[in-house]
Amino acid sequence: MLGDFDLKKQLKNCGCRFTGQRSAILDVLVEHKGEHLSTEEIYTYVKENNAHIGIATVYRTLMLLERLGITNKLDFDDGFSRYELAKENEVHLHHHLICSSCGSVSEVKEDLLDKLEQQILEKNKFLVKNHIIKFYGLCENCRK
Amino acid sequence: MLGDFDLKKQLKNCGCRFTGQRSAILDVLVEHKGEHLSTEEIYTYVKENNAHIGIATVYRTLMLLERLGITNKLDFDDGFSRYELAKENEVHLHHHLICSSCGSVSEVKEDLLDKLEQQILEKNKFLVKNHIIKFYGLCENCRK
DNA sequence: ATCCGTGCAAAGTATTTGCAACCTA
DNA sequence: TAGGTTGCAAATACTTTGCACGGAT
């Protein structure tokens, strides 16, 4: 798998080892690209082909993948840490739409924030490297 | 105190009772306007004048205040729920600047998002009622 | 007097950690 | 072989809940 090759290289670069568990966890994230899986969900999917994996390994691996910049940790205030592949964000950052009524999460894929971030650098002397934007409101279904 | 009067009215409106603990917790939030206190910090401050209050009451009251729209719950991914007075947001919504290096949190007080939210309504049929924006990057100090 | 609110402690839930066995390099 | 990695279980950390007592209306 393509993902494995990159992972192997990146792990070597940081002196870490390439293991079946780490590969399997990344595979799950690749297979579910576009979703925002919780640790528990990732654990469940990984167990399908890796029955004896422990959830501590999932937590540790997700921490590692985030440190390597392979994943982004997301937070929708539902009590779970969620993850997505960071690659998707190379071109654009996501804006998440969270419905206050049904809790559904969808995405906007536009980035109109460059202007704002430029102003922040000028006025606050703060260099923006990444952002997480959560819009709370009512989705199409719940507005009916 | 001014805050007490509003609280009393709002509590009555929802069939809830006005108690010393609820008043004291709101007082702490008013005294620390502009900060983003964690539940634990609020608990510590309230105990100064209310030595025997329990932390469960703080959690329950903050939940109530949020339901009443008096406070906003914030989340800076540091493992704590944080709160601020919602009033501050009547005029403008906050954008938080979170430094990846030192963890400091500051604020931008501009709202250039109206245009984007209008587009979201048109393209995603999603009606934005509120938003939380977290910019991750490097603050002035850490860029030196 | 009623019954909501409180404090305490126990329970819950997500996540982290210690450690011996295991596996990658 | 050496040392990073794993699985298990115990430990943490934050938050919620059950219940009897206390206080607001």
mmCIF file of C-alpha atoms (C1' of nucleotides) in Angstrom:
data_model
loop_
_atom_site.group_PDB
_atom_site.id
_atom_site.type_symbol
_atom_site.label_atom_id
_atom_site.label_comp_id
_atom_site.label_asym_id
_atom_site.label_seq_id
_atom_site.Cartn_x
_atom_site.Cartn_y
_atom_site.Cartn_z
ATOM 1 C CA MET A 1 0.000 0.000 0.000
ATOM 2 C CA LEU A 2 1.116 3.495 -0.767
ATOM 3 C CA GLY A 3 0.550 4.735 2.723
ATOM 4 C CA ASP A 4 2.852 2.089 4.151
ATOM 5 C CA PHE A 5 5.820 3.221 2.133
ATOM 6 C CA ASP A 6 5.598 6.824 3.286
ATOM 7 C CA LEU A 7 5.038 5.698 6.838
ATOM 8 C CA LYS A 8 8.096 3.457 6.768
ATOM 9 C CA LYS A 9 10.278 6.323 5.609
ATOM 10 C CA GLN A 10 8.903 8.778 8.129
ATOM 11 C CA LEU A 11 9.277 6.307 10.981
ATOM 12 C CA LYS A 12 12.867 5.622 10.002
ATOM 13 C CA ASN A 13 13.572 9.343 9.920
ATOM 14 C CA CYS A 14 12.522 9.716 13.533
ATOM 15 C CA GLY A 15 14.211 6.541 14.703
ATOM 16 C CA CYS A 16 10.924 4.721 15.163
ATOM 17 C CA ARG A 17 10.087 1.234 13.962
ATOM 18 C CA PHE A 18 7.677 0.140 11.289
ATOM 19 C CA THR A 19 5.226 -2.338 12.778
ATOM 20 C CA GLY A 20 2.142 -4.145 11.604
ATOM 21 C CA GLN A 21 0.003 -2.295 14.102
ATOM 22 C CA ARG A 22 1.163 1.134 12.994
ATOM 23 C CA SER A 23 0.645 0.197 9.374
ATOM 24 C CA ALA A 24 -2.807 -1.208 10.077
ATOM 25 C CA ILE A 25 -3.914 1.913 11.917
ATOM 26 C CA LEU A 26 -2.790 4.152 9.072
ATOM 27 C CA ASP A 27 -4.578 1.842 6.635
ATOM 28 C CA VAL A 28 -7.821 2.368 8.513
ATOM 29 C CA LEU A 29 -7.415 6.120 8.284
ATOM 30 C CA VAL A 30 -6.711 5.861 4.552
ATOM 31 C CA GLU A 31 -9.703 3.584 3.986
ATOM 32 C CA HIS A 32 -11.927 6.035 5.794
ATOM 33 C CA LYS A 33 -10.555 9.177 4.242
ATOM 34 C CA GLY A 34 -12.985 12.043 4.655
ATOM 35 C CA GLU A 35 -14.441 10.667 7.889
ATOM 36 C CA HIS A 36 -13.594 11.834 11.365
ATOM 37 C CA LEU A 37 -12.979 8.629 13.251
ATOM 38 C CA SER A 38 -12.767 8.479 17.024
ATOM 39 C CA THR A 39 -10.061 6.422 18.698
ATOM 40 C CA GLU A 40 -12.642 3.803 19.607
ATOM 41 C CA GLU A 41 -13.892 3.594 16.022
ATOM 42 C CA ILE A 42 -10.358 3.237 14.718
ATOM 43 C CA TYR A 43 -9.748 0.531 17.309
ATOM 44 C CA THR A 44 -12.856 -1.335 16.157
ATOM 45 C CA TYR A 45 -11.858 -1.177 12.484
ATOM 46 C CA VAL A 46 -8.250 -2.216 13.166
ATOM 47 C CA LYS A 47 -9.422 -5.222 15.159
ATOM 48 C CA GLU A 48 -11.145 -6.610 12.077
ATOM 49 C CA ASN A 49 -7.747 -7.631 10.678
ATOM 50 C CA ASN A 50 -5.747 -7.437 13.853
ATOM 51 C CA ALA A 51 -7.875 -9.093 16.495
ATOM 52 C CA HIS A 52 -5.367 -8.956 19.337
ATOM 53 C CA ILE A 53 -4.348 -5.306 19.156
ATOM 54 C CA GLY A 54 -4.734 -3.277 22.353
ATOM 55 C CA ILE A 55 -6.395 0.093 22.543
ATOM 56 C CA ALA A 56 -3.302 1.555 24.216
ATOM 57 C CA THR A 57 -1.436 0.880 21.002
ATOM 58 C CA VAL A 58 -4.081 2.764 19.077
ATOM 59 C CA TYR A 59 -3.773 5.752 21.380
ATOM 60 C CA ARG A 60 0.018 5.636 21.222
ATOM 61 C CA THR A 61 0.074 5.293 17.453
ATOM 62 C CA LEU A 62 -2.380 8.120 16.868
ATOM 63 C CA MET A 63 -0.219 10.312 19.085
ATOM 64 C CA LEU A 64 2.800 9.351 17.008
ATOM 65 C CA LEU A 65 1.058 9.926 13.688
ATOM 66 C CA GLU A 66 -0.005 13.352 14.842
ATOM 67 C CA ARG A 67 3.531 14.182 15.911
ATOM 68 C CA LEU A 68 4.728 13.108 12.451
ATOM 69 C CA GLY A 69 2.164 15.385 10.861
ATOM 70 C CA ILE A 70 0.420 12.455 9.178
ATOM 71 C CA THR A 71 -2.880 13.048 10.964
ATOM 72 C CA ASN A 72 -4.810 15.925 12.457
ATOM 73 C CA LYS A 73 -6.530 15.612 15.778
ATOM 74 C CA LEU A 74 -10.036 17.012 15.655
ATOM 75 C CA ASP A 75 -12.406 17.946 18.412
ATOM 76 C CA PHE A 76 -16.150 18.217 18.047
ATOM 77 C CA ASP A 77 -16.904 18.519 21.757
ATOM 78 C CA ASP A 78 -18.585 15.132 21.823
ATOM 79 C CA GLY A 79 -16.158 13.705 24.357
ATOM 80 C CA PHE A 80 -13.974 11.894 21.842
ATOM 81 C CA SER A 81 -10.715 12.733 20.140
ATOM 82 C CA ARG A 82 -11.141 12.317 16.424
ATOM 83 C CA TYR A 83 -8.594 11.963 13.656
ATOM 84 C CA GLU A 84 -8.277 12.565 9.946
ATOM 85 C CA LEU A 85 -5.424 12.346 7.479
ATOM 86 C CA ALA A 86 -3.496 15.597 7.434
ATOM 87 C CA LYS A 87 -2.828 15.243 3.699
ATOM 88 C CA GLU A 88 -6.304 16.442 2.923
ATOM 89 C CA ASN A 89 -5.295 19.722 4.469
ATOM 90 C CA GLU A 90 -2.300 20.366 2.284
ATOM 91 C CA VAL A 91 -4.429 22.095 -0.286
ATOM 92 C CA HIS A 92 -7.112 23.568 1.921
ATOM 93 C CA LEU A 93 -8.085 23.602 5.541
ATOM 94 C CA HIS A 94 -11.442 22.263 6.571
ATOM 95 C CA HIS A 95 -14.262 24.141 8.144
ATOM 96 C CA HIS A 96 -16.593 21.907 10.043
ATOM 97 C CA LEU A 97 -20.315 22.461 10.251
ATOM 98 C CA ILE A 98 -21.739 21.015 13.436
ATOM 99 C CA CYS A 99 -25.501 20.830 13.726
ATOM 100 C CA SER A 100 -26.677 21.838 17.183
ATOM 101 C CA SER A 101 -29.848 19.856 16.700
ATOM 102 C CA CYS A 102 -28.779 16.443 15.398
ATOM 103 C CA GLY A 103 -25.018 16.611 15.994
ATOM 104 C CA SER A 104 -24.141 15.795 12.398
ATOM 105 C CA VAL A 105 -20.817 17.069 11.092
ATOM 106 C CA SER A 106 -20.226 18.139 7.511
ATOM 107 C CA GLU A 107 -17.554 20.176 5.821
ATOM 108 C CA VAL A 108 -16.977 23.323 3.837
ATOM 109 C CA LYS A 109 -13.978 23.157 1.625
ATOM 110 C CA GLU A 110 -13.261 26.774 0.965
ATOM 111 C CA ASP A 111 -10.627 28.878 2.500
ATOM 112 C CA LEU A 112 -11.532 32.525 2.627
ATOM 113 C CA LEU A 113 -9.408 33.098 5.638
ATOM 114 C CA ASP A 114 -6.124 34.097 4.067
ATOM 115 C CA LYS A 115 -7.015 37.751 4.380
ATOM 116 C CA LEU A 116 -7.921 37.366 8.027
ATOM 117 C CA GLU A 117 -4.744 35.457 8.811
ATOM 118 C CA GLN A 118 -2.688 38.147 7.159
ATOM 119 C CA GLN A 119 -4.358 40.735 9.393
ATOM 120 C CA ILE A 120 -3.679 38.616 12.447
ATOM 121 C CA LEU A 121 -0.004 38.530 11.590
ATOM 122 C CA GLU A 122 0.055 42.307 11.209
ATOM 123 C CA LYS A 123 -2.028 43.250 14.214
ATOM 124 C CA ASN A 124 -1.325 40.440 16.675
ATOM 125 C CA LYS A 125 2.160 39.474 15.494
ATOM 126 C CA PHE A 126 0.837 35.930 15.567
ATOM 127 C CA LEU A 127 1.876 33.574 12.773
ATOM 128 C CA VAL A 128 -0.992 31.222 11.936
ATOM 129 C CA LYS A 129 0.173 27.748 10.942
ATOM 130 C CA ASN A 130 -3.117 25.885 11.118
ATOM 131 C CA HIS A 131 -6.670 26.470 12.181
ATOM 132 C CA ILE A 132 -9.731 24.634 13.262
ATOM 133 C CA ILE A 133 -13.020 26.267 12.575
ATOM 134 C CA LYS A 134 -16.271 25.005 13.949
ATOM 135 C CA PHE A 135 -19.524 26.526 12.813
ATOM 136 C CA TYR A 136 -22.458 25.680 15.012
ATOM 137 C CA GLY A 137 -25.927 25.953 13.590
ATOM 138 C CA LEU A 138 -28.683 24.046 11.871
ATOM 139 C CA CYS A 139 -28.158 21.644 9.012
ATOM 140 C CA GLU A 140 -30.479 21.376 6.037
ATOM 141 C CA ASN A 141 -32.491 18.529 7.522
ATOM 142 C CA CYS A 142 -33.022 20.142 10.889
ATOM 143 C CA ARG A 143 -34.089 23.448 9.344
ATOM 144 C CA LYS A 144 -37.077 21.847 7.613
ATOM 145 C CA MET B 1 -24.451 43.048 42.054
ATOM 146 C CA LEU B 2 -25.824 43.522 38.630
ATOM 147 C CA GLY B 3 -25.157 39.978 37.544
ATOM 148 C CA ASP B 4 -27.244 38.595 40.372
ATOM 149 C CA PHE B 5 -30.335 40.441 39.302
ATOM 150 C CA ASP B 6 -30.269 39.092 35.765
ATOM 151 C CA LEU B 7 -29.489 35.637 37.014
ATOM 152 C CA LYS B 8 -32.421 35.709 39.425
ATOM 153 C CA LYS B 9 -34.791 36.662 36.621
ATOM 154 C CA GLN B 10 -33.436 34.079 34.232
ATOM 155 C CA LEU B 11 -33.568 31.332 36.822
ATOM 156 C CA LYS B 12 -37.144 32.196 37.665
ATOM 157 C CA ASN B 13 -38.041 32.095 33.987
ATOM 158 C CA CYS B 14 -36.870 28.513 33.703
ATOM 159 C CA GLY B 15 -38.355 27.403 37.010
ATOM 160 C CA CYS B 16 -34.967 27.168 38.678
ATOM 161 C CA ARG B 17 -34.004 28.535 42.069
ATOM 162 C CA PHE B 18 -31.666 31.352 42.896
ATOM 163 C CA THR B 19 -29.019 30.098 45.310
ATOM 164 C CA GLY B 20 -25.875 31.474 46.886
ATOM 165 C CA GLN B 21 -23.729 28.969 45.028
ATOM 166 C CA ARG B 22 -25.134 29.862 41.619
ATOM 167 C CA SER B 23 -24.715 33.540 42.350
ATOM 168 C CA ALA B 24 -21.159 33.042 43.603
ATOM 169 C CA ILE B 25 -20.138 31.095 40.509
ATOM 170 C CA LEU B 26 -21.509 33.768 38.213
ATOM 171 C CA ASP B 27 -19.683 36.397 40.295
ATOM 172 C CA VAL B 28 -16.397 34.616 39.691
ATOM 173 C CA LEU B 29 -17.019 34.651 35.953
ATOM 174 C CA VAL B 30 -17.864 38.352 36.061
ATOM 175 C CA GLU B 31 -14.777 39.167 38.131
ATOM 176 C CA HIS B 32 -12.613 37.305 35.637
ATOM 177 C CA LYS B 33 -14.227 38.654 32.514
ATOM 178 C CA GLY B 34 -11.937 38.203 29.535
ATOM 179 C CA GLU B 35 -10.259 35.107 30.960
ATOM 180 C CA HIS B 36 -11.016 31.512 30.027
ATOM 181 C CA LEU B 37 -11.390 29.776 33.347
ATOM 182 C CA SER B 38 -11.427 26.020 33.698
ATOM 183 C CA THR B 39 -13.947 24.338 35.969
ATOM 184 C CA GLU B 40 -11.198 23.668 38.483
ATOM 185 C CA GLU B 41 -10.096 27.306 38.473
ATOM 186 C CA ILE B 42 -13.659 28.471 38.963
ATOM 187 C CA TYR B 43 -14.012 25.979 41.799
ATOM 188 C CA THR B 44 -10.865 27.356 43.441
ATOM 189 C CA TYR B 45 -12.030 30.969 43.186
ATOM 190 C CA VAL B 46 -15.534 30.201 44.445
ATOM 191 C CA LYS B 47 -14.130 28.385 47.462
ATOM 192 C CA GLU B 48 -12.467 31.618 48.627
ATOM 193 C CA ASN B 49 -15.845 32.920 49.757
ATOM 194 C CA ASN B 50 -17.714 29.664 49.835
ATOM 195 C CA ALA B 51 -15.411 27.174 51.480
ATOM 196 C CA HIS B 52 -17.828 24.246 51.610
ATOM 197 C CA ILE B 53 -19.051 24.227 48.018
ATOM 198 C CA GLY B 54 -18.636 20.946 46.122
ATOM 199 C CA ILE B 55 -17.138 20.650 42.680
ATOM 200 C CA ALA B 56 -20.217 18.798 41.469
ATOM 201 C CA THR B 57 -22.194 21.964 42.095
ATOM 202 C CA VAL B 58 -19.724 23.915 39.976
ATOM 203 C CA TYR B 59 -20.098 21.449 37.123
ATOM 204 C CA ARG B 60 -23.883 21.456 37.442
ATOM 205 C CA THR B 61 -24.072 25.237 37.617
ATOM 206 C CA LEU B 62 -21.801 25.782 34.633
ATOM 207 C CA MET B 63 -23.972 23.393 32.679
ATOM 208 C CA LEU B 64 -27.025 25.393 33.718
ATOM 209 C CA LEU B 65 -25.436 28.755 32.892
ATOM 210 C CA GLU B 66 -24.522 27.469 29.469
ATOM 211 C CA ARG B 67 -28.060 26.239 28.893
ATOM 212 C CA LEU B 68 -29.332 29.691 29.879
ATOM 213 C CA GLY B 69 -26.964 31.264 27.377
ATOM 214 C CA ILE B 70 -25.129 33.155 30.110
ATOM 215 C CA THR B 71 -21.804 31.475 29.408
ATOM 216 C CA ASN B 72 -19.972 29.895 26.513
ATOM 217 C CA LYS B 73 -18.090 26.668 26.875
ATOM 218 C CA LEU B 74 -14.681 26.851 25.258
ATOM 219 C CA ASP B 75 -12.263 24.151 24.325
ATOM 220 C CA PHE B 76 -8.554 24.645 23.798
ATOM 221 C CA ASP B 77 -7.655 20.953 23.663
ATOM 222 C CA ASP B 78 -5.790 21.145 26.952
ATOM 223 C CA GLY B 79 -8.011 18.599 28.620
ATOM 224 C CA PHE B 80 -10.205 21.110 30.447
ATOM 225 C CA SER B 81 -13.560 22.614 29.715
ATOM 226 C CA ARG B 82 -13.294 26.366 29.930
ATOM 227 C CA TYR B 83 -15.927 29.042 30.291
ATOM 228 C CA GLU B 84 -16.424 32.707 29.544
ATOM 229 C CA LEU B 85 -19.358 35.077 29.808
ATOM 230 C CA ALA B 86 -21.466 34.893 26.678
ATOM 231 C CA LYS B 87 -22.243 38.605 26.821
ATOM 232 C CA GLU B 88 -18.858 39.402 25.381
ATOM 233 C CA ASN B 89 -19.970 37.641 22.256
ATOM 234 C CA GLU B 90 -23.072 39.686 21.658
ATOM 235 C CA VAL B 91 -21.193 42.200 19.566
ATOM 236 C CA HIS B 92 -18.534 40.006 18.057
ATOM 237 C CA LEU B 93 -17.440 36.408 18.142
ATOM 238 C CA HIS B 94 -13.976 35.588 19.345
ATOM 239 C CA HIS B 95 -11.191 34.024 17.395
ATOM 240 C CA HIS B 96 -8.670 32.384 19.623
ATOM 241 C CA LEU B 97 -4.966 32.302 18.878
ATOM 242 C CA ILE B 98 -3.357 29.262 20.427
ATOM 243 C CA CYS B 99 0.431 29.142 20.430
ATOM 244 C CA SER B 100 1.716 25.677 19.540
ATOM 245 C CA SER B 101 4.944 26.392 21.346
ATOM 246 C CA CYS B 102 3.981 27.846 24.728
ATOM 247 C CA GLY B 103 0.249 27.095 24.792
ATOM 248 C CA SER B 104 -0.746 30.709 25.452
ATOM 249 C CA VAL B 105 -4.184 31.805 24.289
ATOM 250 C CA SER B 106 -4.972 35.283 23.048
ATOM 251 C CA GLU B 107 -7.836 36.729 21.078
ATOM 252 C CA VAL B 108 -8.656 38.479 17.842
ATOM 253 C CA LYS B 109 -11.741 40.586 18.001
ATOM 254 C CA GLU B 110 -12.650 40.966 14.379
ATOM 255 C CA ASP B 111 -15.295 39.215 12.500
ATOM 256 C CA LEU B 112 -14.575 38.908 8.833
ATOM 257 C CA LEU B 113 -16.596 35.790 8.547
ATOM 258 C CA ASP B 114 -19.982 37.150 7.617
ATOM 259 C CA LYS B 115 -19.258 36.685 3.956
ATOM 260 C CA LEU B 116 -18.147 33.113 4.465
ATOM 261 C CA GLU B 117 -21.188 32.291 6.570
ATOM 262 C CA GLN B 118 -23.443 33.699 3.887
ATOM 263 C CA GLN B 119 -21.773 31.411 1.350
ATOM 264 C CA ILE B 120 -22.197 28.453 3.656
ATOM 265 C CA LEU B 121 -25.905 29.136 3.862
ATOM 266 C CA GLU B 122 -26.153 29.288 0.084
ATOM 267 C CA LYS B 123 -23.960 26.327 -0.783
ATOM 268 C CA ASN B 124 -24.413 24.007 2.185
ATOM 269 C CA LYS B 125 -27.897 25.096 3.259
ATOM 270 C CA PHE B 126 -26.435 25.283 6.727
ATOM 271 C CA LEU B 127 -27.514 28.155 8.962
ATOM 272 C CA VAL B 128 -24.606 29.261 11.128
ATOM 273 C CA LYS B 129 -25.663 30.410 14.590
ATOM 274 C CA ASN B 130 -22.279 30.509 16.298
ATOM 275 C CA HIS B 131 -18.713 29.580 15.604
ATOM 276 C CA ILE B 132 -15.524 28.735 17.357
ATOM 277 C CA ILE B 133 -12.321 29.460 15.540
ATOM 278 C CA LYS B 134 -8.977 28.303 16.756
ATOM 279 C CA PHE B 135 -5.844 29.475 14.999
ATOM 280 C CA TYR B 136 -2.773 27.454 15.826
ATOM 281 C CA GLY B 137 0.621 28.997 15.298
ATOM 282 C CA LEU B 138 3.375 30.941 16.975
ATOM 283 C CA CYS B 139 2.839 33.922 19.235
ATOM 284 C CA GLU B 140 5.042 36.998 19.226
ATOM 285 C CA ASN B 141 7.257 35.743 22.044
ATOM 286 C CA CYS B 142 7.851 32.323 20.580
ATOM 287 C CA ARG B 143 8.704 33.726 17.149
ATOM 288 C CA LYS B 144 11.669 35.663 18.507
ATOM 289 C "C1'" DA C 1 -44.418 22.211 53.549
ATOM 290 C "C1'" DT C 2 -42.774 21.235 49.081
ATOM 291 C "C1'" DC C 3 -39.414 19.869 46.245
ATOM 292 C "C1'" DC C 4 -35.340 21.726 43.968
ATOM 293 C "C1'" DG C 5 -30.383 22.148 44.942
ATOM 294 C "C1'" DT C 6 -26.310 20.735 47.382
ATOM 295 C "C1'" DG C 7 -22.362 18.047 49.167
ATOM 296 C "C1'" DC C 8 -20.285 13.863 49.436
ATOM 297 C "C1'" DA C 9 -18.688 9.822 47.645
ATOM 298 C "C1'" DA C 10 -18.998 6.454 44.232
ATOM 299 C "C1'" DA C 11 -19.305 5.564 39.475
ATOM 300 C "C1'" DG C 12 -18.314 6.590 34.644
ATOM 301 C "C1'" DT C 13 -15.639 7.562 30.590
ATOM 302 C "C1'" DA C 14 -11.654 8.687 27.960
ATOM 303 C "C1'" DT C 15 -6.870 8.397 28.100
ATOM 304 C "C1'" DT C 16 -2.180 7.336 29.981
ATOM 305 C "C1'" DT C 17 1.268 4.514 32.128
ATOM 306 C "C1'" DG C 18 4.118 0.493 34.161
ATOM 307 C "C1'" DC C 19 6.004 -3.633 32.953
ATOM 308 C "C1'" DA C 20 7.206 -8.132 31.110
ATOM 309 C "C1'" DA C 21 7.064 -10.405 26.758
ATOM 310 C "C1'" DC C 22 7.758 -9.651 21.913
ATOM 311 C "C1'" DC C 23 9.457 -8.279 17.513
ATOM 312 C "C1'" DT C 24 11.952 -5.120 14.253
ATOM 313 C "C1'" DA C 25 16.281 -3.717 12.526
ATOM 314 C "C1'" DT D 1 21.225 -9.247 20.051
ATOM 315 C "C1'" DA D 2 19.482 -4.662 21.537
ATOM 316 C "C1'" DG D 3 16.164 -1.728 22.359
ATOM 317 C "C1'" DG D 4 11.896 0.122 20.685
ATOM 318 C "C1'" DT D 5 6.899 -1.676 20.738
ATOM 319 C "C1'" DT D 6 2.999 -4.144 22.334
ATOM 320 C "C1'" DG D 7 -0.868 -5.965 25.282
ATOM 321 C "C1'" DC D 8 -2.704 -6.125 29.547
ATOM 322 C "C1'" DA D 9 -4.210 -4.177 33.567
ATOM 323 C "C1'" DA D 10 -3.860 -0.658 36.768
ATOM 324 C "C1'" DA D 11 -3.753 4.099 37.326
ATOM 325 C "C1'" DT D 12 -5.142 8.927 35.993
ATOM 326 C "C1'" DA D 13 -7.944 12.761 35.112
ATOM 327 C "C1'" DC D 14 -12.074 15.019 34.196
ATOM 328 C "C1'" DT D 15 -16.909 14.757 34.647
ATOM 329 C "C1'" DT D 16 -21.418 12.767 35.986
ATOM 330 C "C1'" DT D 17 -24.635 10.569 39.087
ATOM 331 C "C1'" DG D 18 -27.181 8.623 43.352
ATOM 332 C "C1'" DC D 19 -28.867 9.860 47.521
ATOM 333 C "C1'" DA D 20 -30.038 11.899 51.881
ATOM 334 C "C1'" DC D 21 -29.913 16.403 53.914
ATOM 335 C "C1'" DG D 22 -30.659 21.334 53.583
ATOM 336 C "C1'" DG D 23 -32.551 25.549 51.851
ATOM 337 C "C1'" DA D 24 -35.449 28.570 48.595
ATOM 338 C "C1'" DT D 25 -40.079 29.760 47.570
#
